[in-house]
CSV table of C-alpha atoms in Angstrom, one decimal:
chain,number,residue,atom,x,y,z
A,1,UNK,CA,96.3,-24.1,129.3
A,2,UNK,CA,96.6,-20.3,128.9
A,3,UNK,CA,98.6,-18.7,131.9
A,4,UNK,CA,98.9,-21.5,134.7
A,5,UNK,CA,98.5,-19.3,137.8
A,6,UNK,CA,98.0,-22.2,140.2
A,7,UNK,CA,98.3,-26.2,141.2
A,8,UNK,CA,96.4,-28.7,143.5
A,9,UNK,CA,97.1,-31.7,144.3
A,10,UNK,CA,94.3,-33.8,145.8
A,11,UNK,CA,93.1,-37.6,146.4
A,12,UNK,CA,91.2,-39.3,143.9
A,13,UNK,CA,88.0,-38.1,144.7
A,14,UNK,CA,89.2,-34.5,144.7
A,15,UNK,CA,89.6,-33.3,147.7
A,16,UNK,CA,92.5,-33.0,150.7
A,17,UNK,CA,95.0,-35.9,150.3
A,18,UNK,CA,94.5,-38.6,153.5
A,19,UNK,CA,97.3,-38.0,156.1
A,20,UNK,CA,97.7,-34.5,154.8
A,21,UNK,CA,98.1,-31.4,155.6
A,22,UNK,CA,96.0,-27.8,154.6
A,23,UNK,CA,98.8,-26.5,153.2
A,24,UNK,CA,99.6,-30.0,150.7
A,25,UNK,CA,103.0,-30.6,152.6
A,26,UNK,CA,102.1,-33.8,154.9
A,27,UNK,CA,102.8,-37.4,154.7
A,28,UNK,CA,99.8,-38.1,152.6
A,29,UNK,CA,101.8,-38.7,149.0
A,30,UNK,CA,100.8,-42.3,148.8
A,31,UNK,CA,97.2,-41.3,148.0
A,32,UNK,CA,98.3,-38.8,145.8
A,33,UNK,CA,96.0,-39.3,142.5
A,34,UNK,CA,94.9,-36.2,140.8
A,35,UNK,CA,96.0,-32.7,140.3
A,36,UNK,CA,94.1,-29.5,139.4
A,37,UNK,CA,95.3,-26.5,137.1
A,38,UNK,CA,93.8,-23.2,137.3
A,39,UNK,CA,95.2,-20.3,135.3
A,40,UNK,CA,93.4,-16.9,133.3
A,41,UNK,CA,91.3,-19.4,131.1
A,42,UNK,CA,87.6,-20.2,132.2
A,43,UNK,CA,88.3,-23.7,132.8
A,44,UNK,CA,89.8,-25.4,135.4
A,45,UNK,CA,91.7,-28.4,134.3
A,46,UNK,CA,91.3,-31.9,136.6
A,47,UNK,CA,94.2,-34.2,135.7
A,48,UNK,CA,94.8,-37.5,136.2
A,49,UNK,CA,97.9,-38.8,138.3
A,50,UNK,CA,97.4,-42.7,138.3
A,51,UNK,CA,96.8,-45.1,135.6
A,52,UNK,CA,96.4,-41.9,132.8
A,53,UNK,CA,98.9,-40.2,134.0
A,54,UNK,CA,98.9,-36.8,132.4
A,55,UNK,CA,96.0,-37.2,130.8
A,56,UNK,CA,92.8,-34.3,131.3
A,57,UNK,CA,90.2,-36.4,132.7
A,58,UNK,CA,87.7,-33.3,133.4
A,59,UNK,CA,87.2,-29.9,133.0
A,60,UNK,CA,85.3,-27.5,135.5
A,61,UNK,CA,83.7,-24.3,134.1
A,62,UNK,CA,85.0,-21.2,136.3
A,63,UNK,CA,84.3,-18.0,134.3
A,64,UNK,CA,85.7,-15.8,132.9
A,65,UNK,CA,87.7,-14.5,136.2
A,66,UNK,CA,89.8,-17.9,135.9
A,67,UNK,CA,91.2,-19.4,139.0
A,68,UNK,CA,94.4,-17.7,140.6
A,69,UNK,CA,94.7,-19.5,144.0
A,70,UNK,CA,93.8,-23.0,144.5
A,71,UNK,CA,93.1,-24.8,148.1
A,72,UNK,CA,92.1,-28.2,148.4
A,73,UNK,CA,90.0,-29.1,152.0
A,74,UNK,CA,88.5,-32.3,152.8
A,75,UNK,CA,84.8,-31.3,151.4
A,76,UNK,CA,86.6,-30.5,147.9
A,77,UNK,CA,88.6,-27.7,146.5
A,78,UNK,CA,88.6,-23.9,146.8
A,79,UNK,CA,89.2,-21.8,143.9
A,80,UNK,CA,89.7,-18.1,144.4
A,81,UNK,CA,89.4,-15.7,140.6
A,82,UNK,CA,90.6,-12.7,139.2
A,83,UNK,CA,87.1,-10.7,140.1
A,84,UNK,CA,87.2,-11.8,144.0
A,85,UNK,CA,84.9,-14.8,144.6
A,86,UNK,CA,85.9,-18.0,145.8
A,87,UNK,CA,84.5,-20.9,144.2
A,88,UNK,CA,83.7,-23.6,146.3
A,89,UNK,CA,84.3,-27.0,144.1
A,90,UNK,CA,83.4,-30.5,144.1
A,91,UNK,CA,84.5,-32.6,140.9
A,92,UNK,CA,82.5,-35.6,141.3
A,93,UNK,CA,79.4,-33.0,140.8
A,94,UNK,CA,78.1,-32.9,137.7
A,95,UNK,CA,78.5,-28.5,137.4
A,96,UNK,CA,81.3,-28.9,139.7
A,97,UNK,CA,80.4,-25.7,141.5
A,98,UNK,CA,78.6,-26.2,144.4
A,99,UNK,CA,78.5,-22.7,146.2
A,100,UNK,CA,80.4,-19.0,145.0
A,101,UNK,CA,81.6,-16.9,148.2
A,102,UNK,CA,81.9,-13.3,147.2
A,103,UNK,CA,85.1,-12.2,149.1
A,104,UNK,CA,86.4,-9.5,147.3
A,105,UNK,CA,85.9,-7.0,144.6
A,106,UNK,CA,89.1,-7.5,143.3
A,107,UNK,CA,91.7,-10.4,142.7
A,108,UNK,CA,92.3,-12.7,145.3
A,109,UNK,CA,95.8,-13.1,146.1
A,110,UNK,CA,96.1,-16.0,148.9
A,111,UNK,CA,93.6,-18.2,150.6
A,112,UNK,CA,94.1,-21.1,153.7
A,113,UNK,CA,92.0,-23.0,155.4
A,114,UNK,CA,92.5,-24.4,159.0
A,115,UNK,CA,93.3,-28.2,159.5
A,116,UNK,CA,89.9,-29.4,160.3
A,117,UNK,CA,88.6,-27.9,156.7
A,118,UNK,CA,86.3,-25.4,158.9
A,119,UNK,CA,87.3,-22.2,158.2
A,120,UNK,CA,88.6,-20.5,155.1
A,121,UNK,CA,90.2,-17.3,155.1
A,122,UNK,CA,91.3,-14.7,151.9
A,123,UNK,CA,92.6,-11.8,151.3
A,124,UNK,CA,92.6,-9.7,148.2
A,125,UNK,CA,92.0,-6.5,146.5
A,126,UNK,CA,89.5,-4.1,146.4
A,127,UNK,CA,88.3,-1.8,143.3
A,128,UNK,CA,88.9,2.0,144.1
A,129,UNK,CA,86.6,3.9,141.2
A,130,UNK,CA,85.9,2.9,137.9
A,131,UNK,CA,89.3,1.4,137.3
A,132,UNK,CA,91.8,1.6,140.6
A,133,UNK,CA,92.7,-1.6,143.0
A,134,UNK,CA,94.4,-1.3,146.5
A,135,UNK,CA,95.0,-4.0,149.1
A,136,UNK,CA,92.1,-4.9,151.1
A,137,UNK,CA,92.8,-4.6,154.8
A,138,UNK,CA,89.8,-6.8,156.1
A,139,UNK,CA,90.8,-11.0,155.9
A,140,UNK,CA,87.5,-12.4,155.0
A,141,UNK,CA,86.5,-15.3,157.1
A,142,UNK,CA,83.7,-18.1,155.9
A,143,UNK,CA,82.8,-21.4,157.5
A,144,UNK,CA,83.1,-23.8,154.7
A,145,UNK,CA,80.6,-25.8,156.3
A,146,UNK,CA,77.6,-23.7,156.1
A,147,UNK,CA,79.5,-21.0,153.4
A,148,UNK,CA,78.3,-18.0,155.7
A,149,UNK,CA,80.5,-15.1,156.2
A,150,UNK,CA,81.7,-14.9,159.8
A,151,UNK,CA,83.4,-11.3,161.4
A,152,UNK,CA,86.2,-10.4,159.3
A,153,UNK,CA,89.4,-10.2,160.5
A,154,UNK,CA,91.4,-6.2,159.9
A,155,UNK,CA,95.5,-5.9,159.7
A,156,UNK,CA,97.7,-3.4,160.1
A,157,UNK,CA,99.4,-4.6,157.4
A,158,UNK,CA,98.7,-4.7,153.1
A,159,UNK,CA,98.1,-8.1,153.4
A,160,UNK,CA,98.6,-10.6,150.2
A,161,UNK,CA,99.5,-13.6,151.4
A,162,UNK,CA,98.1,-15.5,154.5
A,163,UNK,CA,98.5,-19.0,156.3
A,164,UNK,CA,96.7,-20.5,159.3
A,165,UNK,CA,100.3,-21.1,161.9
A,166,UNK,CA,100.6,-25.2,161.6
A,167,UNK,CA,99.3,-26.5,165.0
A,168,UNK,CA,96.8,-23.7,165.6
A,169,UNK,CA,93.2,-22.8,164.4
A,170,UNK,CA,92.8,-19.7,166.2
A,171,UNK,CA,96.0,-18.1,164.7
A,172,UNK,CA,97.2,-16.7,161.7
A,173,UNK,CA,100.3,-15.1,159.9
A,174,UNK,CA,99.6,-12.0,157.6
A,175,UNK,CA,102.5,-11.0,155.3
A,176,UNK,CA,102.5,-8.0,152.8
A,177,UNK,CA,104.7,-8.0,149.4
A,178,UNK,CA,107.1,-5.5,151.0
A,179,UNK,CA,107.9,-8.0,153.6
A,180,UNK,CA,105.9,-7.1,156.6
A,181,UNK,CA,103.8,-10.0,158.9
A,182,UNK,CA,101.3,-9.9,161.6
A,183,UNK,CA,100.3,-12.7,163.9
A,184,UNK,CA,96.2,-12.9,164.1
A,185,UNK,CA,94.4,-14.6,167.0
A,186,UNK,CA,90.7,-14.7,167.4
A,187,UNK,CA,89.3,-12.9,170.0
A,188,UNK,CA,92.3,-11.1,170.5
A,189,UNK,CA,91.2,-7.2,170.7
A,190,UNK,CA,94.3,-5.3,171.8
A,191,UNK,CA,96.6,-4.5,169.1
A,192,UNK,CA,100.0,-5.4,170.3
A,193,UNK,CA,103.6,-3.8,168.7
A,194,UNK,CA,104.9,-8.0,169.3
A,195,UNK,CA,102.2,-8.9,166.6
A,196,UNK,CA,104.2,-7.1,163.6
A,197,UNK,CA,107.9,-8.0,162.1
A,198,UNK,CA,109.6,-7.0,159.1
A,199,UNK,CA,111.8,-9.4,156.3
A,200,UNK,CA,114.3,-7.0,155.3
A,201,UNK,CA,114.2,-8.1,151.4
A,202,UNK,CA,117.2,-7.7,149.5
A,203,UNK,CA,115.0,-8.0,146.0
A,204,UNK,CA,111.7,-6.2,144.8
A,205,UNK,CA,109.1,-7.7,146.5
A,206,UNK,CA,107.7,-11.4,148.2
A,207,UNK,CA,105.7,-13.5,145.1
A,208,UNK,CA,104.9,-16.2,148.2
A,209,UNK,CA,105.1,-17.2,151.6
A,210,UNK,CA,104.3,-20.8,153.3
A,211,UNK,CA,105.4,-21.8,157.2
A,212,UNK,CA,106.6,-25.1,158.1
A,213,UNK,CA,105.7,-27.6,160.1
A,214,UNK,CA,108.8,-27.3,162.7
């Protein structure tokens, strides 16, 4: 493994652990049986967490973009690389890859999906010229059903990470590296100054964000 960037932990058929939730912190450890290492190498490893514990039971070819964010959902596992697609992945497949999503066109940074494994959302970075990146402002939005692009979602925010709010499909929280967040609904068009906070960080800069259940 070159560079781990990222871990899932799935069921045994690869995808969202029973009795769990999106964000892989429910009450479904008991069918806990494989795990899934992504980093800047164009293989994503599959490893086994039962009876070979430890032991690299499958390897899925990614690219060269590796996989930097990794999202299990109950149809199989979302993989997000360095160049800005998501990979949509199922390991009992023979290629493994069963659709690409082209989200961004630069590195994702975050990815969730909403508890009934409907909806995905990213965010990212865009590529400015030949060689500049900023943070793109637009949360894409796909149905993971279908794998079509739905309206994306804009911030007021640089946002890099993102998480569905546990409880609600419609909602999101937005958060930048500097500490900012923004609450997203659907459908919601006025912009309201109640929407946006600040984390007053006493280091450099956020590297992660979750929200808990409670």
């Amino acid at each position: 493994m070159l560079e781990l960037e990222c871990l899932a932990v799935t069921g045994p058929t690869g995808t969202l652990m029973s009795g769990s939730s999106i964000r892989g912190a429910g009450n479904g450890l008991g069918n806990f049986a494989r795990f899934f290492l992504g980093g800047l190498q164009p293989t994503l490893l599959e490893v086994d967490a039962v009876e070979r514990w430890g032991e690299v039971i499958n390897t899925i070819d990614v690219g060269i973009g590796g996989s930097v964010v990794l999202r299990p959902f109950s149809g199989g596992l979302c993989a997000g690389n360095t160049n800005g697609k998501v990979m949509i992945i199922d390991s009992r497949t023979s290629h493994g890859i069963v659709r690409e999503l082209d989200a961004h066109t630069g590195e994702i940074s975050d990815m969730t999906v909403d508890a009934n494994s409907h909806t995905l959302v990213t965010c990212g970075w865009s590529r400015v010229g030949d060689s500049g990146l900023r943070v793109d402002r637009l949360l894409r939005v796909y149905d993971l059903r279908s794998g079509r692009a739905q309206v994306p979602l804009s911030t007021s925010l640089d946002p890099c990470f993102v998480r569905f709010i546990p409880g609600c499909s419609d909602s999101l929280l937005a958060t930048s590296q500097t500490g900012a967040f923004q609450t997203i609904q659907w459908g919601k068009i006025a912009f309201s100054p109640n929407d946006l906070g600040q984390l007053w960080l006493g280091y450099d800069r956020l590297v992660a964000t979750d929200l808990s259940q409670k």
